[in-house]
């Protein structure tokens, strides 16, 4: 398979991608500007990357020829910057015999910009559930005022799915959307699509790994509204994909009221996503957020124009978006890049770069460190930046 623009055999579809999933692909760091191959952002679950689905509204008849051309242009940029690879293989797309002097050099070390992959220190689903129960029991014993809340939310339930259903339902419930109805709905979603709870586990592990303020898994699950908002959006996205758009939009509205986080149900969110503090985060309808992405409060992934095609950003794997970052239009932020706090991004950013400013400009390329591992919004650009 040739890296770069999609082949003519790749069929154009107007439906949205089913999920952002990442196969266990080894890292390949390059010497050029687009420095990483093996980053898979848009892949069909049913097969290799040739079956890519484009990002647009659901009905092809709503798109004009110009809008379809714009969608193809976005997909071409994705192929160029993120270097799509086959999802069911560990080998690089380009063979060693085809590699030129400027091609990638394989590394065995895992990098977050490759996409989500369970690490040796991560807990299994059962281990994490047992850990959460232990933490809840400890807190209930030490703080009697919390005992009732912890029992009804965690200790009274047999598994993680029931706990998440109860927790999210109570956060979203109001006088006209009853908690018991929402709890049954969320439980139905988890039973129908187990990948929802798998994504929740990845998000919970990401918060525990990256947020220095998080001491316990139960702490993130119960009290971190960024984690809770992402899980609500995953359920709303499940509804949206099944044509239940009115209910999906109702959940979006309640989520915005409850968490002050507004993520459209049609947006595609990867695994291992952490939204720290979360207040004021806005993610639009055609936005795509990759795996291992971290963003802070007041981040906006906003649209540009009134067209019905792609009008929101695509954020690659392992990207760090600092507090107050605004990314506007159908631009691509390449895998492993960092955008400094308060920046406004209106054009593409290649992989593994540092960008800052209004509008954002690239200050460093081919950065070695993975920004989401250090969560540092300051180092690498403040000392050398002039307004």
C-alpha positions in Angstrom: 0.0 0.0 0.0 1.3 3.4 -0.8 1.4 6.1 1.8 -0.1 9.5 1.0 -3.3 10.4 -0.7 -6.0 7.8 -0.7 -6.1 5.4 -3.7 -8.7 5.6 -6.3 -10.1 2.3 -5.1 -11.2 3.9 -1.8 -14.9 4.4 -2.0 -16.5 7.7 -1.0 -19.2 7.4 1.7 -21.2 10.1 3.4 -21.6 8.2 6.6 -19.6 9.0 9.7 -16.8 6.7 11.0 -18.0 4.2 13.5 -15.3 4.8 16.0 -11.7 5.8 16.5 -9.9 2.6 17.1 -6.2 1.9 17.1 -4.5 -1.4 16.3 -1.2 -2.3 17.9 1.0 -0.5 15.4 4.7 0.1 16.1 6.0 3.7 16.1 7.9 4.9 13.1 9.6 8.3 13.6 10.7 10.1 10.5 13.2 12.8 9.8 10.8 14.9 7.7 8.2 17.4 8.8 5.4 14.8 8.8 7.4 12.8 11.3 5.3 9.8 12.3 3.9 6.9 10.3 1.6 4.3 11.8 -0.9 6.8 13.2 -4.3 5.5 12.3 -7.1 8.0 13.0 -10.1 7.0 10.7 -10.5 3.3 10.2 -13.4 1.1 9.5 -13.8 -1.5 12.2 -14.7 -4.1 9.6 -11.5 -4.1 7.6 -8.3 -2.2 6.5 -8.0 1.5 5.9 -9.1 1.3 2.3 -12.7 1.3 3.6 -12.4 4.7 5.1 -15.6 6.6 5.8 -15.6 10.3 5.4 -16.8 12.8 7.9 -20.1 14.4 6.9 -23.8 14.3 7.4 -25.7 11.0 7.1 -27.4 11.5 3.7 -25.3 11.7 0.6 -28.0 13.6 -1.2 -27.4 16.6 1.1 -23.9 17.1 -0.2 -23.0 19.1 -3.3 -20.1 18.2 -5.6 -18.0 21.0 -4.0 -18.7 19.7 -0.5 -17.6 16.2 -1.5 -14.4 17.6 -3.0 -13.8 19.4 0.4 -14.3 16.1 2.2 -11.9 14.3 -0.1 -9.3 17.1 0.5 -9.6 16.6 4.3 -9.2 12.9 3.9 -6.1 13.4 1.8 -4.6 15.6 4.5 -5.3 12.9 7.0 -3.6 10.3 4.9 -0.6 12.6 4.4 -0.2 13.7 8.1 -1.3 10.6 10.0 -0.1 8.0 7.4 -3.0 5.5 7.5 -2.0 1.9 8.2 -3.9 -1.4 8.1 -5.8 -1.9 11.4 -5.2 -5.6 11.8 -1.5 -5.8 11.4 1.5 -4.8 13.5 3.7 -4.3 10.5 4.3 -0.9 8.9 2.4 -0.2 5.7 5.6 0.3 3.6 7.9 -2.7 3.5 11.6 -2.3 4.3 12.5 -3.0 0.7 10.3 -0.1 -0.4 11.7 2.4 2.1 13.9 5.2 0.9 16.6 7.0 2.8 14.1 9.4 4.2 11.6 6.8 5.4 10.9 5.8 8.9 13.1 3.9 11.4 11.1 1.5 13.5 11.1 1.8 17.3 9.8 -0.8 19.7 8.9 1.8 22.4 5.2 2.7 22.5 4.2 6.3 22.0 0.7 7.8 22.8 0.7 9.4 19.3 0.3 5.9 17.9 -3.2 5.6 19.4 -4.6 3.9 22.4 -3.0 0.7 23.6 -3.3 -1.0 27.0 0.0 -0.8 28.9 1.5 -3.2 31.4 0.6 -1.1 34.3 -3.0 -0.7 33.3 -5.6 -2.7 35.2 -8.0 -5.1 33.6 -11.7 -4.4 33.7 -12.2 -6.7 36.7 -9.1 -5.4 38.5 -10.2 -1.8 38.0 -13.7 -2.6 39.3 -12.3 -4.3 42.4 -10.0 -1.3 43.0 -12.9 1.1 42.7 -14.9 -0.8 45.2 -12.0 -1.0 47.6 -11.5 2.8 47.4 -15.2 3.4 47.8 -15.3 1.2 50.9 -12.3 2.9 52.4 -13.8 6.3 51.9 -17.2 5.2 53.3 -15.4 3.9 56.4 -13.4 7.1 56.9 -16.1 9.6 56.0 -19.6 8.4 57.3 -21.2 11.4 55.6 -20.3 9.9 52.2 -21.3 6.3 53.1 -24.8 6.6 51.6 -23.6 8.2 48.4 -20.8 5.7 47.9 -23.1 2.8 48.6 -25.8 3.8 46.2 -23.4 4.8 43.5 -20.7 2.0 43.7 -21.1 -0.6 46.4 -24.7 -1.5 45.7 -23.9 -2.5 42.1 -22.5 -5.8 40.7 -20.3 -4.4 38.0 -18.8 -1.3 36.4 -21.6 -1.0 33.7 -24.3 -0.7 36.4 -22.3 1.8 38.3 -21.7 4.0 35.3 -25.3 3.8 34.3 -26.5 4.8 37.8 -23.9 7.6 38.0 -24.5 9.2 34.6 -28.3 8.9 34.9 -28.3 10.8 38.1 -26.1 13.5 36.7 -28.4 13.9 33.7 -31.8 13.4 35.3 -34.3 16.3 35.6 -38.0 16.4 36.2 -38.9 15.5 32.6 -36.0 13.1 32.0 -36.3 10.6 34.9 -33.3 8.9 36.3 -34.7 5.4 36.1 -35.4 5.9 32.4 -31.9 7.2 31.7 -30.4 4.4 33.7 -32.2 1.8 31.6 -31.1 3.6 28.4 -27.5 3.8 29.4 -27.5 0.1 30.5 -29.0 -0.8 27.1 -26.2 1.1 25.3 -23.5 -0.7 27.3 -25.1 -4.1 26.6 -25.5 -3.4 22.9 -22.0 -2.0 22.4 -19.3 -3.2 24.9 -16.8 -0.9 23.3 -18.5 2.0 25.2 -17.4 0.6 28.5 -14.0 -0.3 27.1 -13.6 3.3 26.0 -14.7 4.4 29.5 -12.0 2.2 31.1 -9.4 3.8 28.7 -10.5 7.3 29.6 -10.4 6.5 33.4 -6.9 5.1 33.0 -5.9 8.1 31.1 -7.1 10.5 33.8 -5.3 8.5 36.5 -2.1 8.4 34.5 -2.0 12.1 33.3 -3.7 14.2 36.0 -1.5 14.8 39.0 -4.5 15.8 41.0 -6.1 12.3 40.6 -5.1 10.0 43.4 -7.8 7.3 43.0 -9.8 5.8 40.2 -13.0 6.3 42.1 -12.1 10.0 42.5 -12.0 10.5 38.8 -15.2 8.4 38.2 -17.3 10.2 40.9 -16.0 13.8 40.8 -14.3 14.6 37.5 -16.9 16.1 35.2 -14.6 16.0 32.2 -14.6 12.2 32.4 -18.3 12.1 33.1 -19.1 14.4 30.2 -17.1 12.2 27.7 -19.0 9.1 28.8 -22.4 10.9 28.4 -21.3 11.9 24.9 -20.4 8.3 24.0 -23.9 7.2 24.9 -25.4 10.2 22.9 -23.2 9.1 20.0 -24.5 5.6 20.3 -28.1 7.0 20.0 -27.1 9.2 17.1 -25.7 6.3 15.1 -29.0 4.4 15.5 -31.1 7.3 14.2 -32.4 8.4 17.7 -31.2 11.9 17.1 -33.9 13.7 19.2 -32.9 11.8 22.3 -29.2 12.2 21.6 -29.7 16.0 21.3 -31.7 16.0 24.5 -28.8 14.3 26.3 -26.4 16.8 24.8 -28.5 19.6 26.1 -28.6 18.2 29.6 -24.9 17.4 29.5 -24.2 21.0 28.7 -26.4 22.2 31.6 -24.9 19.7 34.1 -21.2 19.8 33.2 -20.8 23.1 31.2 -19.4 20.9 28.4 -21.0 20.9 25.0 -20.0 18.0 22.7 -22.2 17.2 19.7 -23.5 13.7 19.6 -22.2 13.2 16.1 -18.6 14.1 17.0 -16.2 11.1 17.0 -14.2 10.7 20.2 -11.3 8.3 20.5 -10.1 6.3 23.5 -7.9 7.5 26.4 -9.3 11.0 26.2 -8.8 13.3 29.1 -10.6 16.7 29.5 -9.2 18.3 32.6 -11.4 20.7 34.5 -13.6 20.7 31.4 -15.6 23.9 31.9 -16.4 25.7 28.6 -15.2 22.9 26.3 -17.1 22.9 23.0 -16.7 20.2 20.3 -18.7 20.5 17.1 -20.7 18.1 15.0 -18.1 17.0 12.4 -15.1 17.1 14.7 -12.9 14.1 15.1 -10.8 13.6 18.3 -8.1 10.9 18.2 -6.9 8.5 20.9 -4.8 9.7 23.9 -5.8 13.4 23.4 -5.7 15.7 26.4 -7.4 19.1 26.5 -8.0 21.6 29.3 -10.8 24.0 30.0 -12.3 26.4 27.4 -11.0 24.4 24.5 -13.1 25.0 21.3 -13.1 22.7 18.3 -15.4 25.0 16.3 -16.8 25.1 12.8 -16.3 27.4 9.9 -19.0 28.5 7.5 -22.6 27.2 7.0 -21.9 24.4 4.6 -23.1 20.9 5.3 -19.8 19.1 4.8 -16.8 18.9 7.1 -16.5 22.2 9.0 -14.8 21.2 12.3 -11.2 20.1 13.2 -9.6 16.7 13.2 -7.3 16.2 16.2 -4.7 13.5 15.8 -3.6 10.9 18.4 -1.6 12.1 21.4 -2.3 15.8 21.0 -2.2 18.2 23.9 -4.5 21.3 23.6 -3.8 23.8 26.3 -6.3 25.9 28.2 -8.3 28.2 26.0 -7.1 26.8 22.7 -9.5 27.5 19.8 -9.2 25.4 16.6 -11.5 26.6 13.8 -12.6 25.0 10.6 -11.7 21.7 8.9 -8.1 21.8 9.9 -5.9 18.9 11.0 -3.7 19.0 14.1 -1.2 16.2 13.5 -0.5 13.4 15.9 1.8 14.1 18.9 1.6 17.9 18.6 1.1 20.5 21.3 -0.9 23.7 21.0 -0.1 26.3 23.7 -2.7 27.8 26.0 -4.7 30.6 24.4 -3.7 29.9 20.9 -6.0 30.1 17.8 -5.4 27.4 15.2 -6.8 28.2 11.7 -4.5 26.1 9.5 -3.0 22.6 9.6 -0.4 21.7 12.1 2.0 18.8 11.2 2.7 15.8 13.4 5.0 16.3 16.5 5.1 20.1 16.5 4.7 22.9 19.0 2.4 25.7 18.0 1.4 28.9 19.8 0.0 32.3 19.1 -2.9 34.1 17.5 -3.0 32.8 14.9 -0.9 29.8 16.0 2.5 29.5 14.4 4.9 26.5 14.6 7.8 27.1 16.9 9.3 23.6 17.0 9.1 20.6 14.7 9.9 16.9 15.2 9.6 17.1 19.0 10.9 13.9 20.7 8.8 14.0 23.8 5.1 13.0 23.8 3.2 16.1 25.2 0.4 14.2 26.8 2.9 12.3 29.0 4.1 15.5 30.6 1.0 17.7 30.3 3.2 20.8 30.2 1.6 23.8 28.6 4.6 26.1 29.1 8.0 24.6 28.5 9.2 24.7 24.8 7.6 27.9 23.8 7.1 30.6 26.5 10.7 31.5 27.1 11.4 32.0 23.4 8.1 33.5 22.2 7.6 37.1 21.3 4.2 38.8 20.7 
